[in-house]
Short mmCIF file of C-alpha atoms in Angstrom, two decimals:
data_model
loop_
_atom_site.label_atom_id
_atom_site.label_comp_id
_atom_site.label_asym_id
_atom_site.label_seq_id
_atom_site.Cartn_x
_atom_site.Cartn_y
_atom_site.Cartn_z
CA GLN A 164 82.38 120.59 123.04
CA LYS A 165 85.37 118.69 121.66
CA GLU A 166 88.07 120.65 119.86
CA VAL A 167 87.70 118.55 116.71
CA GLU A 168 84.44 117.01 115.51
CA GLN A 169 83.85 114.36 112.86
CA ASP A 170 80.76 112.45 111.80
CA PRO A 171 81.51 108.90 113.02
CA GLY A 172 79.58 107.25 110.20
CA PRO A 173 79.52 104.52 109.14
CA LEU A 174 79.50 105.86 105.60
CA SER A 175 78.79 103.29 102.88
CA VAL A 176 79.36 104.05 99.20
CA PRO A 177 79.54 101.97 96.01
CA GLU A 178 82.89 101.34 94.35
CA GLY A 179 83.89 104.22 92.07
CA ALA A 180 82.00 106.87 94.03
CA ILE A 181 83.48 110.17 95.16
CA VAL A 182 83.73 110.27 98.94
CA SER A 183 83.66 113.46 100.99
CA LEU A 184 84.91 113.35 104.59
CA ASN A 185 84.83 116.39 106.85
CA CYS A 186 86.00 117.78 110.16
CA THR A 187 85.11 120.93 112.02
CA TYR A 188 87.18 122.48 114.75
CA SER A 189 86.82 125.20 117.33
CA ASN A 190 90.38 126.41 117.94
CA SER A 191 91.52 129.05 115.44
CA ALA A 192 95.14 128.48 116.52
CA PHE A 193 95.35 125.24 114.51
CA GLN A 194 97.71 125.70 111.57
CA TYR A 195 98.72 122.17 110.55
CA PHE A 196 96.07 119.79 109.21
CA MET A 197 96.41 116.10 108.49
CA TRP A 198 94.33 113.16 107.35
CA TYR A 199 95.15 109.63 108.44
CA ARG A 200 93.71 106.29 107.39
CA GLN A 201 93.44 103.55 110.00
CA TYR A 202 92.63 99.95 109.20
CA SER A 203 91.16 97.79 111.94
CA ARG A 204 93.69 96.94 114.67
CA LYS A 205 96.49 98.90 112.95
CA GLY A 206 98.18 102.24 113.62
CA PRO A 207 97.10 105.35 111.68
CA GLU A 208 98.78 105.90 108.29
CA LEU A 209 99.36 109.44 106.99
CA LEU A 210 97.46 110.34 103.81
CA MET A 211 97.65 114.12 103.47
CA TYR A 212 99.38 116.98 105.25
CA THR A 213 98.68 120.68 104.68
CA TYR A 214 99.79 123.87 106.34
CA SER A 215 97.29 126.71 106.77
CA SER A 216 94.54 127.16 104.16
CA GLY A 217 94.18 125.87 100.62
CA ASN A 218 93.96 122.67 98.63
CA LYS A 219 96.37 119.82 98.14
CA GLU A 220 96.05 116.91 95.74
CA ASP A 221 97.80 113.56 95.76
CA GLY A 222 96.58 110.92 93.35
CA ARG A 223 92.95 110.11 94.14
CA PHE A 224 93.01 112.22 97.32
CA THR A 225 92.33 115.95 97.68
CA ALA A 226 92.52 117.81 100.99
CA GLN A 227 90.90 121.20 101.50
CA VAL A 228 91.28 123.58 104.43
CA ASP A 229 88.93 126.51 105.03
CA LYS A 230 90.25 128.29 108.11
CA SER A 231 87.60 131.01 107.96
CA SER A 232 84.91 128.35 108.49
CA LYS A 233 87.12 126.09 110.66
CA TYR A 234 86.33 123.25 108.30
CA ILE A 235 88.55 120.72 106.54
CA SER A 236 87.68 118.10 103.95
CA LEU A 237 89.15 115.03 102.32
CA PHE A 238 87.85 113.90 98.94
CA ILE A 239 88.53 110.42 97.58
CA ARG A 240 87.91 109.93 93.87
CA ASP A 241 87.19 106.56 92.24
CA SER A 242 86.85 104.91 95.66
CA GLN A 243 87.97 101.30 95.97
CA PRO A 244 87.03 98.55 98.45
CA SER A 245 90.61 98.83 99.76
CA ASP A 246 89.74 102.37 100.89
CA SER A 247 87.41 100.86 103.51
CA ALA A 248 88.87 102.07 106.81
CA THR A 249 88.47 104.72 109.48
CA TYR A 250 89.60 108.20 108.42
CA LEU A 251 90.98 110.48 111.11
CA CYS A 252 91.61 114.18 110.82
CA ALA A 253 94.32 115.71 113.02
CA MET A 254 95.45 119.25 113.75
CA LYS A 255 98.25 121.08 115.49
CA ARG A 256 99.00 124.64 116.56
CA ASN A 257 102.17 126.43 115.49
CA TYR A 258 103.56 125.92 119.00
CA GLY A 259 103.67 122.77 121.09
CA GLN A 260 103.60 119.14 120.03
CA ASN A 261 100.03 118.18 120.90
CA PHE A 262 98.40 116.75 117.77
CA VAL A 263 94.62 116.75 118.29
CA PHE A 264 92.66 114.04 116.50
CA GLY A 265 89.01 113.79 115.57
CA PRO A 266 87.13 110.62 116.53
CA GLY A 267 87.27 109.27 112.98
CA THR A 268 84.75 108.42 110.26
CA ARG A 269 84.30 104.76 109.35
CA LEU A 270 84.04 104.28 105.56
CA SER A 271 82.89 101.18 103.70
CA VAL A 272 83.31 101.00 99.93
CA LEU A 273 81.11 98.25 98.56
CA PRO A 274 82.22 96.27 95.44
CA ASP B 174 114.39 100.31 108.92
CA THR B 175 110.88 100.29 107.57
CA GLY B 176 108.99 102.13 110.29
CA VAL B 177 108.06 102.50 113.92
CA SER B 178 107.88 99.24 115.85
CA GLN B 179 106.15 98.50 119.14
CA ASP B 180 106.39 95.59 121.54
CA PRO B 181 104.39 93.73 122.66
CA ARG B 182 101.51 93.95 120.21
CA HIS B 183 99.05 92.62 122.76
CA LYS B 184 99.08 92.51 126.55
CA ILE B 185 96.53 91.07 128.95
CA THR B 186 97.04 91.81 132.61
CA LYS B 187 95.16 91.73 135.87
CA ARG B 188 94.08 94.88 137.63
CA GLY B 189 96.80 96.18 139.92
CA GLN B 190 99.71 94.77 137.92
CA ASN B 191 102.39 96.90 136.29
CA VAL B 192 102.98 96.80 132.54
CA THR B 193 105.71 98.24 130.31
CA PHE B 194 105.56 98.87 126.57
CA ARG B 195 108.45 99.58 124.21
CA CYS B 196 108.62 101.76 121.11
CA ASP B 197 111.45 101.82 118.57
CA PRO B 198 111.12 104.90 116.36
CA ILE B 199 112.39 105.39 112.81
CA SER B 200 116.12 105.62 113.34
CA GLU B 201 116.81 109.23 112.35
CA HIS B 202 113.69 110.65 114.03
CA ASN B 203 114.44 112.84 117.04
CA ARG B 204 110.82 113.36 118.13
CA LEU B 205 108.75 110.63 119.75
CA TYR B 206 105.11 110.65 120.86
CA TRP B 207 102.85 108.38 122.89
CA TYR B 208 99.09 108.29 122.37
CA ARG B 209 96.18 106.32 123.79
CA GLN B 210 93.25 105.29 121.63
CA THR B 211 89.99 103.76 122.83
CA LEU B 212 87.32 102.16 120.66
CA GLY B 213 85.54 104.62 118.43
CA GLN B 214 87.85 107.50 119.31
CA GLY B 215 90.88 109.10 117.75
CA PRO B 216 94.30 108.92 119.37
CA GLU B 217 94.72 111.11 122.47
CA PHE B 218 98.11 112.69 123.08
CA LEU B 219 99.92 111.48 126.20
CA THR B 220 103.52 112.70 126.03
CA TYR B 221 106.30 113.95 123.75
CA PHE B 222 110.08 113.50 123.71
CA GLN B 223 112.64 115.46 121.79
CA ASN B 224 115.75 113.30 121.85
CA GLU B 225 115.95 112.09 125.47
CA ALA B 226 114.07 115.03 127.00
CA GLN B 227 110.39 114.66 127.89
CA LEU B 228 109.10 118.11 126.93
CA GLU B 229 105.31 117.77 127.07
CA LYS B 230 102.87 115.72 129.09
CA SER B 231 99.09 115.64 128.80
CA ARG B 232 96.83 115.99 131.82
CA LEU B 233 95.66 112.50 130.80
CA LEU B 234 99.02 111.17 131.98
CA SER B 235 98.30 110.38 135.63
CA ASP B 236 101.08 109.71 138.13
CA ARG B 237 100.65 105.98 137.49
CA PHE B 238 102.07 106.51 134.01
CA SER B 239 105.75 107.12 133.34
CA ALA B 240 107.65 107.32 130.10
CA GLU B 241 111.35 107.36 129.35
CA ARG B 242 113.56 107.68 126.34
CA PRO B 243 117.12 106.94 127.45
CA LYS B 244 119.80 108.01 124.98
CA GLY B 245 117.15 109.45 122.69
CA SER B 246 116.51 106.16 120.89
CA PHE B 247 113.79 103.71 121.99
CA SER B 248 111.15 104.69 124.52
CA THR B 249 109.24 102.85 127.23
CA LEU B 250 105.82 103.59 128.70
CA GLU B 251 105.07 102.05 132.09
CA ILE B 252 101.67 101.89 133.73
CA GLN B 253 101.71 101.07 137.43
CA ARG B 254 98.76 99.57 139.34
CA THR B 255 96.72 99.12 136.17
CA GLU B 256 92.99 99.82 136.23
CA GLN B 257 90.27 98.55 133.90
CA GLY B 258 89.99 102.05 132.47
CA ASP B 259 93.55 101.74 131.18
CA SER B 260 92.39 99.20 128.59
CA ALA B 261 93.15 100.80 125.24
CA MET B 262 95.49 100.79 122.27
CA TYR B 263 98.76 102.57 123.09
CA LEU B 264 100.32 104.10 120.00
CA CYS B 265 103.80 105.42 119.48
CA ALA B 266 104.73 107.84 116.69
CA SER B 267 108.00 109.41 115.58
CA ARG B 268 108.87 112.49 113.60
CA GLN B 269 111.95 114.24 112.26
CA GLY B 270 112.04 118.03 112.44
CA LEU B 271 108.96 119.61 110.88
CA GLU B 272 107.91 116.49 109.00
CA THR B 273 104.68 114.90 110.13
CA GLN B 274 104.58 111.90 112.39
CA TYR B 275 104.53 108.21 111.53
CA PHE B 276 102.75 105.73 113.76
CA GLY B 277 103.64 102.27 114.92
CA PRO B 278 101.15 99.39 114.95
CA GLY B 279 100.24 99.94 118.61
CA THR B 280 100.10 97.81 121.75
CA ARG B 281 96.63 96.65 122.67
CA LEU B 282 96.21 96.46 126.46
CA LEU B 283 93.39 94.61 128.20
CA VAL B 284 93.11 94.93 131.97
CA LEU B 285 90.94 92.26 133.56
#
C-alpha cells in the first residue's frame, strides 16, 4: 500500500461546478499538507498549504485536513476551464525533508 | 528572479551515456530538492540539500546518481550509465526556512 492514495480520475465537470478532490494517507506522522496544480509538461505549482488539522480558504479554493480519518480534501468553487490540470496532494512529517506526493487526479472542466 | 530554473528542458540520450542536469533555485532559498516524476505518478523525492550540504538521500537514488550543490547556490544532478528506466521528468524545487517549496519546470529525460 502506498503512503498517499488519490483517485487518478480523469474527473470531468461542467464549468461553474464545485469540484472535490481527495487524498487518503496511512502515516499518522504527517503534519504538513499541501495541494499542487500541475499543467501538462510543467512543474507543480503550489495552491494551498496547511499545518495539522483544520480548514483553509484562499479565493475559490478550500483545503480541509481531517487527521483523525487520515483524509484531506481540496474544494474548487466556480470551476473554470483554466482549472483543467492534474492536482497533486503532498505531505511531510515534522522531521526530515521528504515530501511525499500522491499520484495526482486529472481534472477536466468543460466549457 | 522569478522562480526556479532548470536546464536543459529536454534531453535525449542513448543507453549507457552520462547526463547532467542543472537547477538554479530562487536566490534566497537555502533548501534545494530533486525529484523524479514518471507518467501518471506524483514526484518522488530523490535528495535534499541545505546550503551546500547534502543531508538526505532517498533509497531511489542508486549509486549511478550523484548530486552536488557547490557554494550552496545552483545544483547539478548527474546520472551515469543511463538506463531506459531512468526516462522521467526530473524536477528541482527550492525552499526558504519553513516556507513550502517551489518547483522548476523540470528536465524531461528520454533514454533510448
